[in-house]
Coordinates of C-alpha atoms and ligand atoms in Angstrom, one line a residue:
M1 CA 0.2 -0.1 -0.1
A2 CA 2.8 2.2 1.0
V3 CA 4.7 1.6 -2.5
L4 CA 1.7 2.7 -4.5
I5 CA 1.1 5.7 -2.4
F6 CA 5.1 6.7 -3.3
E7 CA 4.6 5.8 -7.0
R8 CA 1.4 7.6 -7.3
E9 CA 2.4 10.6 -5.1
K10 CA 3.9 13.5 -8.3
I11 CA 7.2 14.2 -7.7
E12 CA 7.9 17.5 -7.3
I13 CA 10.3 19.2 -9.7
M14 CA 13.4 20.3 -7.8
K15 CA 16.8 20.3 -8.0
H16 CA 18.2 17.6 -6.1
D17 CA 21.3 15.1 -6.3
I18 CA 20.7 11.4 -3.9
K19 CA 21.9 7.8 -4.9
D20 CA 18.3 6.4 -5.6
M21 CA 14.7 7.6 -5.1
K22 CA 13.3 4.1 -4.8
L23 CA 15.2 4.2 -1.3
A24 CA 12.0 6.7 0.5
M25 CA 10.3 4.5 1.9
G26 CA 12.9 3.0 3.8
G27 CA 14.2 6.5 5.0
K28 CA 10.7 7.3 5.7
L29 CA 10.4 4.8 8.3
R30 CA 14.2 5.9 9.4
I31 CA 13.4 9.1 10.0
E32 CA 10.7 8.3 12.1
W33 CA 12.2 5.9 14.5
A34 CA 14.6 8.2 15.3
G35 CA 12.1 11.0 15.4
K36 CA 10.6 8.5 18.6
D37 CA 13.1 9.6 20.5
M38 CA 14.0 12.7 19.7
P39 CA 10.8 14.5 22.0
V40 CA 13.1 17.6 23.0
L41 CA 13.0 18.5 18.9
G42 CA 9.8 17.6 18.5
L43 CA 8.4 19.8 21.0
V44 CA 11.0 22.9 19.4
K45 CA 9.2 21.9 16.1
K46 CA 5.5 22.3 17.6
R47 CA 6.2 25.9 18.8
F48 CA 8.4 26.6 15.3
L49 CA 5.0 25.9 13.1
K50 CA 2.9 28.3 15.1
A51 CA 5.4 30.5 16.0
Q52 CA 8.0 30.7 12.2
P53 CA 10.4 32.3 13.3
L54 CA 12.6 31.3 10.1
K55 CA 10.1 32.5 8.0
R56 CA 11.9 33.8 4.8
L57 CA 15.3 32.8 6.0
T58 CA 16.9 29.8 3.5
I59 CA 19.2 27.7 5.7
G60 CA 22.5 26.2 4.0
A61 CA 23.1 23.1 5.8
C62 CA 26.1 20.8 6.0
L63 CA 25.9 17.6 8.5
H64 CA 26.3 14.2 8.0
V65 CA 22.9 13.4 6.4
T66 CA 21.4 10.8 8.7
S67 CA 18.0 9.9 10.0
E68 CA 18.9 12.4 13.1
T69 CA 19.6 15.1 11.2
A70 CA 17.0 14.7 9.2
N71 CA 14.5 15.3 12.1
L72 CA 16.4 18.6 12.3
M73 CA 15.5 19.4 8.8
I74 CA 11.8 19.2 9.0
T75 CA 12.1 21.0 11.8
L76 CA 13.8 24.0 10.4
K77 CA 11.5 23.6 7.4
A78 CA 8.8 23.9 10.3
G79 CA 9.7 26.8 11.2
G80 CA 9.8 28.5 8.0
A81 CA 13.0 28.3 6.6
S82 CA 13.5 27.0 2.9
V83 CA 16.2 24.1 3.7
Y84 CA 19.2 22.6 1.9
L85 CA 21.0 20.1 2.7
C86 CA 24.5 18.6 1.6
A87 CA 26.6 16.2 3.5
S88 CA 29.8 17.1 6.0
N89 CA 31.3 14.1 5.4
P90 CA 31.3 11.6 2.1
L91 CA 30.5 8.4 3.8
S92 CA 28.0 9.0 6.5
T93 CA 25.3 9.8 3.9
Q94 CA 21.9 7.5 4.4
D95 CA 20.8 6.9 1.3
D96 CA 17.4 6.3 2.4
V97 CA 16.6 9.1 4.3
A98 CA 18.5 11.3 1.8
A99 CA 15.6 10.0 -0.8
A100 CA 12.7 10.5 1.8
L101 CA 14.1 13.6 2.8
V102 CA 13.6 15.0 -1.1
H103 CA 10.8 13.0 -1.7
F104 CA 8.1 12.7 1.5
Y105 CA 9.9 15.8 2.9
K106 CA 10.6 18.2 -0.5
I107 CA 13.9 18.8 1.3
P108 CA 16.2 19.7 -1.5
V109 CA 19.2 17.0 -0.6
F110 CA 22.7 17.1 -2.7
A111 CA 24.4 13.6 -1.4
I112 CA 25.4 10.1 -1.8
K113 CA 27.3 7.9 0.2
G114 CA 30.0 6.9 -0.8
E115 CA 30.4 10.4 -3.0
D116 CA 34.2 11.7 -5.0
K117 CA 35.5 14.8 -3.4
A118 CA 35.1 16.2 -6.7
T119 CA 31.4 16.1 -6.3
Y120 CA 31.4 16.4 -2.0
Y121 CA 32.4 20.2 -2.4
K122 CA 29.5 20.4 -6.2
H123 CA 27.0 19.3 -3.2
I124 CA 28.2 22.1 -0.5
N125 CA 28.5 24.4 -4.2
Q126 CA 25.0 23.5 -4.9
V127 CA 24.2 24.4 -1.5
L128 CA 25.6 27.8 -1.2
D129 CA 24.0 28.5 -4.7
A130 CA 21.3 28.4 -3.1
R131 CA 21.9 31.8 -1.6
P132 CA 21.7 30.9 2.4
D133 CA 21.1 33.4 4.8
M134 CA 22.5 31.1 7.0
T135 CA 24.7 28.2 7.6
M136 CA 25.0 25.2 9.6
D137 CA 28.6 23.5 9.6
D138 CA 29.2 20.0 11.4
G139 CA 33.3 20.7 10.7
A140 CA 33.3 24.4 9.0
D141 CA 33.2 23.4 4.9
L142 CA 30.1 25.6 4.2
V143 CA 32.1 28.2 5.9
S144 CA 35.9 27.9 4.6
I145 CA 34.2 28.3 1.3
L146 CA 32.2 31.5 2.1
H147 CA 35.7 32.4 3.2
G148 CA 37.5 31.2 -0.1
K149 CA 36.0 30.8 -3.5
R150 CA 32.8 32.3 -3.5
K151 CA 33.6 35.4 -0.2
N152 CA 30.9 37.5 -2.6
Q153 CA 28.0 35.8 -0.9
A154 CA 29.0 36.6 2.8
G155 CA 27.3 39.7 3.2
K156 CA 24.5 38.0 2.8
I157 CA 24.6 35.8 5.7
L158 CA 22.8 36.3 9.0
G159 CA 25.6 33.7 10.9
G160 CA 25.5 30.1 11.1
T161 CA 25.5 28.1 14.2
E162 CA 29.1 24.6 14.4
E163 CA 28.2 21.4 15.3
T164 CA 31.4 19.9 16.2
T165 CA 35.1 20.5 18.0
T166 CA 37.2 20.5 14.2
G167 CA 34.9 23.4 13.1
V168 CA 35.2 25.3 15.9
V169 CA 38.6 25.2 16.0
R170 CA 39.0 26.3 12.6
L171 CA 35.9 28.9 13.9
R172 CA 38.0 30.2 17.0
S173 CA 41.3 30.8 14.7
L174 CA 39.7 32.6 12.1
A175 CA 37.8 34.8 14.8
Q176 CA 40.9 35.3 16.1
E177 CA 42.9 36.8 13.1
K178 CA 39.9 39.3 13.0
L179 CA 38.8 37.0 8.9
L180 CA 35.1 35.9 10.8
L181 CA 32.9 37.8 7.8
F182 CA 29.8 37.1 10.3
P183 CA 29.1 35.4 13.3
I184 CA 28.7 31.4 14.8
I185 CA 27.3 30.2 17.7
A186 CA 29.3 26.7 19.2
V187 CA 27.0 24.6 19.4
N188 CA 29.3 21.9 20.4
D189 CA 30.1 24.0 23.6
A190 CA 26.9 24.3 25.3
M191 CA 26.5 22.0 28.0
T192 CA 23.3 19.3 26.8
K193 CA 25.5 18.9 23.9
H194 CA 28.9 17.7 25.5
F195 CA 27.8 17.0 28.8
F196 CA 25.5 14.2 27.6
D197 CA 26.5 13.5 23.3
N198 CA 30.3 12.7 24.4
R199 CA 29.9 11.1 27.6
Y200 CA 26.8 9.2 27.1
G201 CA 26.6 9.0 23.3
T202 CA 29.5 8.0 22.9
G203 CA 29.9 5.4 26.2
Q204 CA 27.2 3.6 24.5
S205 CA 27.9 3.5 20.9
T206 CA 32.0 2.3 21.1
L207 CA 31.1 -0.7 23.1
D208 CA 28.1 -0.9 20.5
G209 CA 30.6 -0.6 17.9
I210 CA 33.4 -3.1 19.6
I211 CA 30.5 -6.1 20.6
R212 CA 28.9 -5.8 17.3
A213 CA 32.4 -6.1 15.3
T214 CA 34.1 -8.6 17.7
N215 CA 30.5 -10.2 19.7
M216 CA 33.4 -10.0 23.3
L217 CA 32.3 -10.5 26.0
L218 CA 33.2 -7.6 28.6
A219 CA 32.4 -9.2 32.2
G220 CA 35.3 -10.7 33.4
S221 CA 37.4 -8.9 30.5
T222 CA 40.2 -5.9 31.3
V223 CA 39.0 -3.0 29.5
V224 CA 41.8 -0.2 29.3
V225 CA 40.8 3.2 28.1
A226 CA 43.1 6.1 26.7
G227 CA 41.7 9.1 28.0
Y228 CA 39.5 10.4 30.8
G229 CA 37.7 13.2 29.4
W230 CA 33.7 12.9 28.1
C231 CA 34.2 10.6 25.9
G232 CA 36.8 8.3 28.1
R233 CA 34.6 8.8 31.9
G234 CA 31.1 8.1 30.0
L235 CA 33.6 4.4 28.2
A236 CA 35.2 3.0 31.7
E237 CA 31.8 3.1 33.0
R238 CA 29.8 1.9 30.9
A239 CA 32.2 -1.0 30.3
R240 CA 32.8 -1.4 34.3
G241 CA 28.8 -1.3 34.6
M242 CA 29.1 -4.5 32.1
G243 CA 31.2 -6.5 34.5
A244 CA 35.1 -5.1 32.8
H245 CA 38.2 -4.6 35.1
V246 CA 38.6 -1.2 33.9
I247 CA 42.2 0.5 33.8
V248 CA 42.6 4.2 33.3
T249 CA 45.2 5.8 31.4
E250 CA 46.0 10.3 31.4
V251 CA 48.6 12.1 31.3
D252 CA 46.3 15.2 32.8
P253 CA 46.9 14.5 36.7
L254 CA 43.4 16.3 37.7
T255 CA 41.5 13.9 35.5
A256 CA 43.9 11.3 36.7
L257 CA 42.7 11.7 40.3
Q258 CA 39.2 12.0 39.1
A259 CA 39.7 8.7 37.8
V260 CA 41.0 6.9 40.9
M261 CA 38.8 8.9 42.8
D262 CA 35.8 7.3 40.9
G263 CA 37.5 3.7 41.6
F264 CA 39.9 3.1 38.6
R265 CA 42.9 1.8 38.2
V266 CA 45.3 4.4 36.7
M267 CA 48.8 3.2 35.7
P268 CA 50.9 4.6 32.7
M269 CA 50.0 2.7 29.3
S270 CA 53.6 0.7 29.7
K271 CA 52.4 -1.2 32.3
A272 CA 48.4 -1.5 31.5
A273 CA 49.6 -2.9 28.0
P274 CA 50.1 -6.6 29.4
L275 CA 47.3 -6.9 31.1
G276 CA 44.4 -5.4 28.9
D277 CA 42.5 -7.9 26.6
L278 CA 40.3 -4.5 25.3
F279 CA 42.2 -1.0 24.3
V280 CA 40.4 1.8 23.4
T281 CA 41.6 5.5 22.6
V282 CA 39.4 8.5 23.4
T283 CA 42.1 11.2 23.8
G284 CA 42.1 13.7 21.1
N285 CA 45.5 12.5 20.4
I286 CA 48.3 11.4 18.6
H287 CA 49.9 8.2 18.5
V288 CA 48.5 6.7 21.8
L289 CA 49.5 3.2 21.7
R290 CA 52.6 3.0 19.9
G291 CA 55.0 0.1 19.3
E292 CA 56.1 -0.4 23.0
H293 CA 53.1 -1.1 23.8
F294 CA 52.1 -3.8 21.1
R295 CA 54.5 -5.3 22.1
K296 CA 54.0 -6.2 25.7
M297 CA 50.6 -7.6 24.9
K298 CA 49.1 -10.2 25.4
N299 CA 47.8 -12.2 22.2
G300 CA 44.5 -11.3 21.3
A301 CA 44.4 -7.9 22.2
I302 CA 42.0 -5.8 20.8
L303 CA 42.2 -2.5 19.7
A304 CA 39.8 0.3 19.1
N305 CA 39.4 3.7 18.8
S306 CA 36.8 6.2 19.0
G307 CA 38.9 9.2 19.8
H308 CA 39.9 11.4 16.9
F309 CA 40.4 10.2 13.2
N310 CA 42.9 7.2 13.0
V311 CA 45.2 8.1 14.4
E312 CA 45.5 7.7 18.3
I313 CA 46.9 4.0 17.2
D314 CA 49.8 4.4 15.8
I315 CA 48.7 2.0 12.8
P316 CA 52.0 2.0 10.7
A317 CA 53.9 0.9 13.5
L318 CA 52.0 -2.2 14.2
Y319 CA 51.9 -2.9 10.9
E320 CA 55.6 -2.7 10.4
L321 CA 55.9 -5.1 13.8
A322 CA 53.3 -7.8 12.3
F323 CA 54.9 -10.8 9.5
H324 CA 51.3 -11.3 8.1
K325 CA 48.0 -8.9 8.3
R326 CA 44.8 -10.6 7.2
K327 CA 40.9 -9.2 7.6
V328 CA 39.3 -12.1 9.5
R329 CA 35.8 -10.7 10.5
E330 CA 34.0 -6.9 9.1
F331 CA 35.9 -4.6 10.7
V332 CA 38.4 -6.7 11.8
D333 CA 42.1 -7.0 10.6
E334 CA 44.1 -9.6 12.4
Y335 CA 47.5 -8.9 13.0
E336 CA 50.2 -11.7 13.4
L337 CA 53.0 -10.5 15.3
S338 CA 56.9 -12.6 15.7
G339 CA 56.6 -14.7 18.6
K340 CA 53.0 -16.3 17.2
K341 CA 51.2 -13.3 18.9
K342 CA 47.7 -11.8 17.1
I343 CA 46.5 -8.3 18.0
Y344 CA 43.3 -7.6 16.8
L345 CA 42.7 -3.9 14.7
I346 CA 38.7 -2.6 14.6
A347 CA 37.4 -0.7 11.5
E348 CA 41.4 0.5 11.0
G349 CA 41.2 2.6 13.5
R350 CA 38.5 4.8 12.8
L351 CA 35.8 6.1 14.9
V352 CA 34.9 2.8 15.8
N353 CA 30.9 4.1 17.0
L354 CA 30.5 5.5 13.9
A355 CA 31.9 2.7 11.0
A356 CA 31.1 -0.4 13.2
A357 CA 27.1 0.6 14.7
E358 CA 25.8 3.7 14.3
G359 CA 27.4 6.4 16.4
H360 CA 25.1 8.2 19.3
P361 CA 21.6 7.1 19.9
A362 CA 18.9 9.4 18.7
S363 CA 17.9 10.5 22.5
V364 CA 21.2 12.0 22.4
M365 CA 21.1 13.7 19.5
D366 CA 17.7 15.3 20.2
M367 CA 19.4 17.6 22.8
S368 CA 22.5 18.4 20.1
F369 CA 19.7 19.2 17.5
A370 CA 17.8 21.3 19.6
N371 CA 20.1 23.8 20.3
Q372 CA 20.8 23.6 16.3
A373 CA 17.4 24.9 15.8
L374 CA 17.1 26.6 19.0
A375 CA 20.9 28.5 18.2
S376 CA 19.0 29.1 14.5
E377 CA 16.3 31.0 16.1
Y378 CA 18.5 33.1 17.9
M379 CA 20.6 33.9 15.1
A380 CA 17.6 35.0 13.4
K381 CA 16.7 37.5 15.7
H382 CA 19.9 38.6 16.7
G383 CA 22.1 37.6 13.7
R384 CA 22.9 41.3 12.8
S385 CA 23.5 42.7 15.7
L386 CA 26.2 39.9 16.9
K387 CA 29.0 40.5 16.6
K388 CA 31.8 38.9 13.6
T389 CA 33.3 35.8 15.8
V390 CA 32.9 32.4 17.6
H391 CA 29.6 32.7 20.0
T392 CA 28.5 29.7 22.7
V393 CA 25.0 29.2 23.3
P394 CA 23.7 31.1 25.5
E395 CA 23.1 29.4 29.0
A396 CA 19.3 30.3 28.5
I397 CA 18.9 28.1 25.8
D398 CA 21.3 25.5 27.3
R399 CA 18.6 25.5 30.1
E400 CA 15.7 25.3 28.6
I401 CA 16.9 22.6 26.8
A402 CA 17.2 20.2 30.0
R403 CA 14.5 21.9 31.5
L404 CA 12.8 19.9 28.0
K405 CA 14.6 16.9 27.8
L406 CA 13.5 16.4 31.4
K407 CA 9.9 17.7 31.1
A408 CA 9.6 15.1 27.6
M409 CA 11.3 12.4 30.5
H410 CA 8.9 12.5 32.9
V411 CA 11.2 13.8 35.6
P412 CA 10.1 17.0 38.1
I413 CA 12.2 18.4 39.7
D414 CA 12.1 21.0 42.4
E415 CA 12.0 25.0 42.0
L416 CA 13.7 27.4 44.2
T417 CA 11.3 28.9 47.0
A418 CA 11.4 32.8 47.7
E419 CA 13.1 32.6 50.5
Q420 CA 15.6 30.2 49.0
K421 CA 16.2 32.7 46.1
E422 CA 16.7 35.5 49.2
Y423 CA 19.7 33.6 50.7
L424 CA 21.8 32.8 47.6
A425 CA 21.4 36.0 46.7
S426 CA 22.4 37.4 49.8
W427 CA 26.1 37.8 51.4
E428 CA 24.8 39.0 54.5
M429 CA 22.7 36.3 55.9
G430 CA 25.1 33.8 57.4
T431 CA 24.4 31.1 59.1
Ligands
NAD501 N1 33.2 8.6 18.7 C1 33.1 10.0 19.2 O1 31.3 10.2 18.1 C2 32.8 11.0 19.4 C3 31.9 11.7 19.9 C4 32.3 12.8 21.0 C5 34.4 13.1 20.7 N2 34.6 12.4 19.9 C6 36.6 12.8 19.9 O2 36.9 12.1 21.1 C7 38.2 12.8 21.8 C8 38.1 12.8 22.6 O3 36.7 13.6 23.5 P1 36.5 14.1 25.0 O4 35.0 15.1 25.2 O5 36.5 13.1 25.9 O6 37.7 15.5 25.4 P2 38.3 15.4 26.4 O7 39.1 17.3 25.6 O8 37.3 15.9 27.9 O9 39.2 14.2 26.8 C9 40.6 13.9 26.0 C10 41.2 13.5 27.8 O10 42.5 12.9 27.0 C11 43.4 12.5 28.1 N3 44.9 12.8 26.8 C12 45.3 13.4 26.0 N4 47.1 12.4 24.9 C13 46.6 11.0 26.3 C14 47.3 10.4 26.3 N5 48.0 10.1 25.2 N6 47.1 9.2 27.2 C15 46.4 9.3 28.2 N7 45.5 10.7 27.8 C16 45.6 11.5 27.1 C17 43.4 14.7 28.2 O11 44.2 14.6 29.1 C18 42.3 14.6 28.6 O12 41.4 14.4 29.6 C19 38.1 13.9 21.5 O13 39.1 13.7 19.7 C20 36.8 14.2 20.7 O14 36.7 15.2 18.6 C21 34.1 11.5 19.8

């Protein structure tokens, strides 16, 4: 029946570039599945439908084309915006979701999973051809083109938002050199983004990726977590919760002390190397696991990264040490080291939660993308008066998202009484 409806419906002629429109129905189901775990974004959408805060604005978005992003695009459109979407990574596009956005939601998408570099940039330019008033980036690719080849368009832009650390770092350096041509809101730095996305999202999805790739039992195994930042502590807690003995390695004394007080064993990697069954890096740093460590590892040790690109594990050094390498499962390479020792590397050292699982669950993206939607509304109102620099998400938005998430989870909390407010505001009242 659904297919019949699909075939009969007249497809509006709208410029787009996707893999295959026949995938649209599958994509719609995925978008709806993610949407049911995105109640905060749902509440924002409801308000946007009435208030139309983005009316007459065109938004150019360069994000991972996933079912969660689709829900964000639908919300922006509900707010009155014309939305154009391309991918922020050539490998992360869900082609069925792209088809559904075009077919069912009439949102132009320019993204095909596995597109080459030339197509990737062609798609970004097609979004910019729509002459957006606002940008929405995950890695600052749109903004960097608007500061290079298409600088002539920058004057029209009210402002933009940025989803991720890497993008924020790039934009801050532009701003520091006083070269940023319009204001940007760093969604990544919102508390309702990194407190939850990095900690609970990465914590869970990293283990999900490792388990899907290996089917290993965590209970009773020794898991070494390198880096005890937001991602690392989420991961360490979850591994312990599944019965693993967790060792943490760190370079920052304060963070290492927290790990000790949280009840983890903390030691240098050189000492942890012979003990671990599974090693996971989440540091944002280079060569955290390297030759000297591989040499000390047990036969059968498994290595994964959920931090930065594919540089946290020194893969060339592992390759150098091995006399034989073969793929033994999807996403698992076996390196046979001299002395009949085998070490297993998951997903070629790339982000294991995205490569071997589905990235962050929709429930976590709910808050990150509610930040995006509300930051766009803020930019639509205040963009012209904001300084051309990188701004943090206003605290009121962060708090509102936390409030809405609690509401959606049916968790009421206390309110300050008048007496308590007075007490907290006063420096005179003591005991
Ligand atoms: N996989 C994902 O989906 C995902 C999601 C969010 C963030 N990330 C990435 O994960 C990485 C960590 O993010 P975060 O938010 O936890 O950052 P963070 O800055 O909070 O934590 C990183 C920690 O690693 C420690 N560290 C640095 N070098 C080290 C070393 N050589 N050995 C041991 N510890 C070391 C630092 O002291 C710090 O405590 C970043 O690269 C980030 O981009 C990945």
